[in-house]
Coordinates of C-alpha atoms and ligand atoms in Angstrom, one line a residue:
M1 CA 0.1 0.1 0.1
A2 CA 1.3 3.5 -0.7
G3 CA 2.3 5.6 2.3
D4 CA 0.2 8.5 3.8
Y5 CA 0.1 11.5 1.3
Y6 CA 0.2 13.7 4.4
E7 CA 3.2 12.1 5.6
T8 CA 4.9 12.0 2.2
L9 CA 4.6 15.8 2.2
G10 CA 5.2 16.2 5.8
V11 CA 2.0 18.2 6.5
S12 CA -0.7 17.7 9.2
R13 CA -4.0 16.4 8.0
D14 CA -5.6 19.9 8.5
A15 CA -2.8 21.6 6.5
T16 CA -4.0 24.5 4.3
P17 CA -3.7 24.6 0.7
D18 CA -1.0 27.0 0.8
E19 CA 1.1 24.9 3.4
I20 CA 0.5 21.8 1.0
K21 CA 1.7 23.8 -2.0
R22 CA 4.8 24.9 -0.1
A23 CA 5.7 21.5 1.2
Y24 CA 5.2 20.1 -2.2
R25 CA 7.4 22.7 -3.8
R26 CA 10.2 22.2 -1.4
L27 CA 10.2 18.3 -1.7
A28 CA 9.8 18.5 -5.4
R29 CA 12.9 20.8 -5.6
K30 CA 14.6 18.4 -3.2
Y31 CA 14.0 15.0 -5.0
H32 CA 13.9 16.2 -8.6
P33 CA 15.6 13.5 -10.7
D34 CA 17.6 16.3 -12.6
V35 CA 18.9 17.6 -9.2
N36 CA 19.1 14.7 -6.9
K37 CA 21.1 11.7 -8.0
E38 CA 20.8 9.7 -4.9
P39 CA 19.3 6.3 -4.7
G40 CA 15.6 6.3 -4.2
A41 CA 15.1 10.1 -5.2
E42 CA 13.4 9.5 -8.3
D43 CA 10.7 7.4 -6.5
L44 CA 10.3 9.8 -3.7
F45 CA 9.7 12.5 -6.3
K46 CA 7.0 10.4 -8.0
E47 CA 5.4 9.8 -4.5
V48 CA 5.6 13.6 -3.6
N49 CA 4.1 14.4 -7.1
R50 CA 1.3 11.8 -6.6
A51 CA 0.5 13.0 -2.9
N52 CA 0.4 16.7 -4.3
E53 CA -1.9 15.5 -7.1
V54 CA -4.4 14.2 -4.6
L55 CA -4.1 16.7 -1.8
S56 CA -3.9 19.9 -3.8
N57 CA -7.3 19.4 -5.3
P58 CA -10.1 19.8 -2.8
E59 CA -12.2 17.2 -4.3
T60 CA -9.8 14.5 -4.3
R61 CA -8.3 15.4 -1.1
A62 CA -12.0 15.3 0.6
R63 CA -12.2 11.6 -1.1
Y64 CA -8.8 10.8 0.2
D65 CA -9.6 11.9 3.6
R66 CA -12.8 9.8 3.9
F67 CA -11.9 6.8 2.0
G68 CA -8.2 6.9 1.8
E69 CA -6.2 5.5 -1.1
Q70 CA -9.2 3.4 -2.2
G71 CA -11.1 6.9 -2.8
V72 CA -8.6 8.2 -5.2
S73 CA -7.4 5.2 -7.1
G74 CA -8.7 1.7 -7.1
A75 CA -12.5 2.4 -7.1
G76 CA -12.0 5.2 -9.4
A77 CA -10.4 3.0 -12.2
G78 CA -11.7 4.5 -15.5
A79 CA -12.5 7.6 -14.0
P80 CA -11.5 10.4 -16.4
D81 CA -8.6 12.5 -15.4
F82 CA -9.8 15.9 -16.3
G83 CA -6.9 17.8 -14.6
D84 CA -4.5 17.6 -17.4
M85 CA -6.2 17.4 -20.7
G86 CA -5.4 19.5 -23.5
G87 CA -2.1 19.4 -25.5
F88 CA 0.3 16.4 -25.8
A89 CA 3.1 18.5 -24.5
D90 CA 3.0 17.5 -20.5
I91 CA 1.9 14.1 -21.6
F92 CA 5.0 12.9 -23.3
E93 CA 7.0 14.2 -20.2
T94 CA 4.7 12.0 -17.9
I95 CA 4.9 8.9 -20.3
F96 CA 8.7 9.1 -20.9
S97 CA 9.6 9.8 -17.2
G98 CA 7.6 6.6 -16.5
F99 CA 9.5 4.5 -18.7
G100 CA 12.6 5.8 -17.2
G101 CA 13.2 2.7 -15.1
G102 CA 15.1 0.7 -17.5
M103 CA 17.0 3.5 -19.0
G104 CA 19.1 4.3 -15.8
T105 CA 21.2 7.4 -15.4
G106 CA 24.5 6.6 -17.0
A107 CA 27.1 5.2 -14.6
S108 CA 25.6 6.2 -11.5
P109 CA 24.5 2.9 -10.0
R110 CA 21.0 2.9 -8.4
Q111 CA 20.4 1.1 -5.2
R112 CA 17.1 -0.6 -5.8
S113 CA 16.4 -2.0 -2.5
G114 CA 13.2 0.0 -1.8
P115 CA 10.0 -0.3 -3.4
V116 CA 9.9 0.8 -7.0
R117 CA 6.8 2.1 -8.6
G118 CA 5.5 0.5 -11.7
D119 CA 5.8 2.0 -15.2
D120 CA 2.9 4.1 -16.7
L121 CA 1.8 2.6 -19.9
R122 CA 0.1 4.2 -22.8
L123 CA -2.6 2.7 -24.7
D124 CA -4.1 4.3 -28.0
L125 CA -7.9 3.9 -28.3
K126 CA -9.9 4.6 -31.4
L127 CA -13.5 5.9 -30.9
G128 CA -16.5 6.1 -33.3
F129 CA -17.7 9.7 -34.0
R130 CA -20.8 9.1 -31.8
E131 CA -18.8 7.2 -29.0
A132 CA -16.9 10.5 -28.5
V133 CA -20.0 12.7 -28.5
F134 CA -22.0 10.6 -26.1
G135 CA -19.3 8.6 -24.3
G136 CA -20.0 5.1 -22.8
E137 CA -18.3 2.2 -21.6
K138 CA -15.5 0.6 -23.6
E139 CA -13.7 -2.7 -23.0
I140 CA -10.2 -2.4 -23.4
R141 CA -7.2 -5.1 -23.4
I142 CA -4.2 -3.8 -21.7
P143 CA -1.0 -5.9 -21.9
H144 CA 0.9 -5.0 -18.5
L145 CA 3.0 -6.5 -15.9
E146 CA 1.1 -7.9 -12.8
N147 CA 2.4 -9.1 -9.6
C148 CA 3.0 -12.7 -9.8
Q149 CA 0.5 -14.6 -7.6
T150 CA 2.7 -17.6 -6.9
C151 CA 5.3 -15.6 -5.3
N152 CA 3.8 -12.6 -4.3
G153 CA 5.9 -10.6 -6.4
S154 CA 9.1 -11.5 -4.4
G155 CA 10.5 -13.8 -7.4
A156 CA 11.6 -16.4 -4.9
K157 CA 9.9 -19.9 -4.9
P158 CA 7.5 -20.0 -2.1
G159 CA 9.1 -21.4 0.9
T160 CA 12.6 -20.3 0.0
G161 CA 14.4 -17.0 0.9
S162 CA 17.1 -14.6 -0.5
K163 CA 20.8 -14.5 0.2
T164 CA 23.4 -11.9 -0.1
C165 CA 24.7 -11.4 -3.8
Q166 CA 28.2 -12.8 -4.0
T167 CA 29.2 -10.8 -7.0
C168 CA 29.0 -7.5 -5.2
S169 CA 28.8 -8.8 -1.4
G170 CA 25.4 -7.1 -1.0
T171 CA 26.4 -3.6 -2.2
G172 CA 24.5 -3.8 -5.4
Q173 CA 27.4 -2.3 -7.2
I174 CA 30.8 -3.2 -8.5
R175 CA 33.8 -1.2 -9.0
R176 CA 36.4 -1.5 -11.6
S177 CA 39.6 0.6 -11.8
T178 CA 40.8 1.5 -15.2
R179 CA 44.5 2.6 -15.2
T180 CA 45.1 5.2 -17.8
P181 CA 48.3 7.3 -18.4
F182 CA 46.6 10.1 -16.4
G183 CA 46.0 7.9 -13.5
S184 CA 43.7 5.3 -12.2
F185 CA 39.9 5.9 -12.4
A186 CA 37.5 3.9 -10.6
Q187 CA 34.3 3.0 -12.4
V188 CA 31.2 2.0 -10.6
S189 CA 28.4 0.3 -12.0
V190 CA 25.2 -1.7 -11.3
C191 CA 25.9 -5.3 -10.2
P192 CA 24.9 -7.3 -13.1
T193 CA 24.1 -10.3 -11.3
C194 CA 21.7 -8.8 -8.7
N195 CA 20.7 -5.8 -10.7
G196 CA 21.6 -3.6 -7.9
D197 CA 19.4 -5.2 -5.2
G198 CA 22.4 -6.8 -3.3
Q199 CA 20.3 -9.8 -2.7
V200 CA 19.8 -12.8 -5.1
I201 CA 17.1 -15.2 -4.5
E202 CA 18.0 -18.7 -3.5
E203 CA 15.4 -20.4 -5.8
K204 CA 13.4 -18.6 -8.6
C205 CA 9.8 -18.6 -8.5
E206 CA 8.9 -21.2 -11.5
S207 CA 5.6 -19.2 -12.3
C208 CA 7.5 -16.0 -13.1
G209 CA 11.0 -17.0 -13.7
G210 CA 12.0 -15.0 -10.7
A211 CA 11.1 -11.5 -12.1
G212 CA 8.2 -11.2 -9.5
R213 CA 6.0 -9.8 -12.3
K214 CA 4.5 -11.4 -15.2
Q215 CA 3.2 -9.9 -18.4
E216 CA -0.6 -10.4 -18.6
T217 CA -3.3 -9.0 -20.8
K218 CA -6.0 -7.7 -18.6
K219 CA -9.5 -7.0 -20.0
L220 CA -10.7 -3.7 -18.5
K221 CA -13.9 -1.8 -18.6
I222 CA -13.3 1.9 -18.9
T223 CA -15.9 4.8 -18.9
I224 CA -15.7 7.2 -21.8
P225 CA -17.1 10.4 -20.6
A226 CA -19.2 12.3 -23.2
G227 CA -17.5 15.2 -25.0
V228 CA -14.1 13.5 -25.4
D229 CA -12.2 14.5 -28.5
N230 CA -9.0 13.6 -30.6
G231 CA -6.0 13.7 -28.0
T232 CA -7.9 13.6 -24.9
R233 CA -6.2 11.4 -22.4
L234 CA -7.9 9.4 -19.9
R235 CA -6.0 8.3 -16.8
V236 CA -6.8 4.9 -15.5
A237 CA -5.1 4.7 -12.1
R238 CA -3.0 1.8 -11.2
E239 CA -3.3 0.1 -14.3
G240 CA 0.1 0.3 -15.6
D241 CA 2.8 -2.1 -14.7
A242 CA 3.0 -3.7 -11.2
G243 CA 5.4 -2.1 -8.8
L244 CA 8.5 -3.8 -7.5
R245 CA 9.1 -4.9 -4.0
G246 CA 5.5 -3.5 -3.0
G247 CA 5.8 -0.4 -5.1
T248 CA 2.6 1.1 -6.2
S249 CA 1.4 0.3 -9.8
G250 CA 1.9 2.8 -12.6
D251 CA -0.9 4.3 -14.3
L252 CA -2.6 3.7 -17.6
Y253 CA -3.0 6.6 -20.0
V254 CA -5.5 5.9 -22.7
Y255 CA -5.1 8.4 -25.7
L256 CA -8.3 8.9 -27.7
F257 CA -8.4 9.1 -31.4
V258 CA -12.0 9.9 -32.9
E259 CA -13.1 8.5 -36.3
E260 CA -14.3 10.6 -39.0
D261 CA -18.0 10.5 -39.8
K262 CA -19.4 10.5 -43.5
E263 CA -22.1 13.1 -42.6
F264 CA -20.9 15.2 -39.6
Y265 CA -17.9 17.1 -39.0
R266 CA -16.9 18.1 -35.6
D267 CA -15.4 21.5 -34.5
G268 CA -15.0 21.6 -30.8
V269 CA -18.5 21.3 -29.3
N270 CA -20.2 22.2 -32.4
I271 CA -21.2 19.7 -35.1
L272 CA -21.3 20.8 -38.7
S273 CA -23.2 19.3 -41.7
E274 CA -24.6 20.4 -45.0
I275 CA -28.1 19.9 -46.8
S276 CA -29.1 20.4 -50.2
I277 CA -32.4 22.2 -50.9
S278 CA -34.1 23.0 -54.2
Y279 CA -34.2 26.4 -55.5
L280 CA -37.7 26.6 -54.9
Q281 CA -37.5 25.4 -51.4
A282 CA -34.9 28.1 -50.9
I283 CA -37.4 31.0 -52.3
L284 CA -40.6 29.6 -50.8
G285 CA -39.2 28.4 -47.6
C286 CA -40.2 25.0 -46.2
R287 CA -40.0 22.3 -43.3
L288 CA -37.6 19.5 -43.5
E289 CA -35.9 16.8 -41.3
V290 CA -32.3 17.2 -40.9
N291 CA -30.0 14.4 -39.5
T292 CA -28.3 15.3 -36.1
V293 CA -26.5 13.0 -33.8
D294 CA -29.6 12.8 -31.7
G295 CA -31.7 11.5 -34.8
P296 CA -33.7 13.5 -37.3
V297 CA -34.9 16.8 -36.1
E298 CA -37.6 18.9 -38.0
T299 CA -36.6 22.4 -38.9
T300 CA -37.8 25.3 -40.8
I301 CA -35.9 26.8 -43.8
P302 CA -37.0 30.4 -43.9
A303 CA -38.3 31.6 -47.3
G304 CA -35.6 33.6 -49.1
T305 CA -32.8 31.4 -47.7
Q306 CA -29.5 32.2 -49.5
P307 CA -26.8 29.6 -50.7
N308 CA -24.4 28.7 -47.8
T309 CA -26.6 30.1 -45.2
E310 CA -25.8 28.5 -41.8
L311 CA -28.8 27.5 -39.7
K312 CA -28.3 26.7 -36.1
L313 CA -29.8 23.8 -34.3
E314 CA -29.3 24.7 -30.8
G315 CA -28.2 22.1 -28.2
H316 CA -27.6 19.3 -30.9
G317 CA -23.8 19.5 -30.7
V318 CA -21.4 17.8 -28.5
P319 CA -21.9 17.7 -24.7
R320 CA -19.2 19.8 -22.8
L321 CA -16.4 17.5 -21.4
G322 CA -17.0 17.4 -17.6
N323 CA -20.4 19.2 -17.9
A324 CA -22.5 17.1 -20.3
V325 CA -25.7 19.0 -19.7
S326 CA -24.4 21.8 -21.4
R327 CA -24.1 21.1 -25.3
G328 CA -22.8 22.8 -28.4
D329 CA -24.9 23.4 -31.4
H330 CA -25.6 21.7 -34.7
L331 CA -24.5 24.0 -37.6
L332 CA -26.3 23.2 -40.7
T333 CA -25.2 24.9 -43.9
V334 CA -27.5 25.1 -46.8
Q335 CA -26.7 24.5 -50.1
V336 CA -29.1 25.5 -53.0
E337 CA -29.5 23.3 -56.0
I338 CA -30.2 25.0 -59.3
P339 CA -31.2 22.3 -61.7
T340 CA -29.1 21.7 -64.8
R341 CA -32.1 20.6 -66.8
I342 CA -35.9 21.3 -66.7
N343 CA -38.8 19.7 -68.5
A344 CA -40.8 21.7 -70.9
E345 CA -43.6 22.4 -68.5
E346 CA -41.4 23.9 -65.9
R347 CA -39.8 26.0 -68.6
E348 CA -42.8 27.3 -69.5
L349 CA -43.9 28.2 -66.0
L350 CA -40.6 29.9 -65.4
E351 CA -40.7 31.9 -68.5
Q352 CA -44.2 33.1 -67.4
L353 CA -42.8 33.9 -63.9
A354 CA -39.9 35.7 -65.7
K355 CA -42.2 37.7 -67.9
I356 CA -44.2 38.9 -64.9
K357 CA -40.9 39.7 -62.9
G358 CA -39.8 41.4 -66.1
K359 CA -42.8 43.8 -66.3
S360 CA -42.1 44.9 -62.5
I361 CA -38.4 45.1 -62.3
G362 CA -37.5 46.0 -66.0
K363 CA -37.2 43.9 -69.0
G364 CA -34.4 41.8 -69.4
G365 CA -33.7 41.2 -65.7
I366 CA -34.9 38.0 -64.9
E367 CA -35.7 36.8 -68.2
G368 CA -32.1 37.4 -69.0
F369 CA -31.0 35.6 -66.2
L370 CA -33.2 32.4 -66.8
G371 CA -32.4 32.4 -70.3
K372 CA -28.6 32.1 -69.5
M373 CA -29.6 29.6 -66.6
F374 CA -31.9 27.3 -68.6
G375 CA -31.4 28.4 -72.2
G376 CA -30.0 26.6 -74.9
Ligands
ZN1 ZN1 6.7 -15.7 -9.0
ZN2 ZN1 25.3 -8.1 -6.7

């Protein structure tokens, strides 16, 4: 289980938001991986960040106070992480710092005897146009490392223990000195036998081969909130890789990609589409059904509608993320079709109309226009 977040930040349970902020800043500076190369600093840095993430938000803090860790993770699996949506910028940082475990930090050895938080994972998920608009449940399959049930994550065969590593005598690091014309240099590196643990297990767990964790594909139901869009990222707490030696699991970040629709185009919270009406409908006005994401909606095309007029169907757009009762609009662009061919009867009627119009607005006006349009 993770330590107490208040203890992590070194503040009392009734600390003010300001005290929490100050404690966080001080500790984040102290343990930042760029500054602090001491063993374990990076994990402390992550713990401090996690504690701040929970305690700096009044809502998650209240939940944590009432339900503890459960209130802000396990039970909340699939709960969207609205806090850091938007751009991909901060996201890459999170993802790549999460993968840092294996990258190491050059020659400096890392003592790895304490708990290590599992890696964060990324999963790209494609959503249909309407799924993104209305949200819903989605089943995903996520390959991640899970704690081995057989050995409880220790990597040791049940009933056996671990012993001091002989290669490094338990220090987790080995020194080699290199002689050069400029003197002798000691090079320190992580012990390859125990991987820096200082301990090796006597007999490996057969189920996981001594790793303590196993790659498993887990089926997971996640809730997609209404109104998500391309690039929205959802955090599923604790569904990344399992931690090591009792460390907490990493988080799973689900990146959403929304498929295009044949009929609708999305612009933020608004949905755009086009309809075509006849020139007569445009001139005389009409009522007709138009498709929206809510199904057909009857709407009025006012008399005298011009080509490319934009009509607004209020409230038929995309629900606002995090406030689904408020929705954008459906914007309908009206195209007016001018027929390329007309029959004799239509032509006669239009010519009559042109004559009448010609008298009232001056000869040549409409008649000339229609002649050009339909003549030949
Ligand atoms: Zn095992
Ligand atoms: Zn060793």
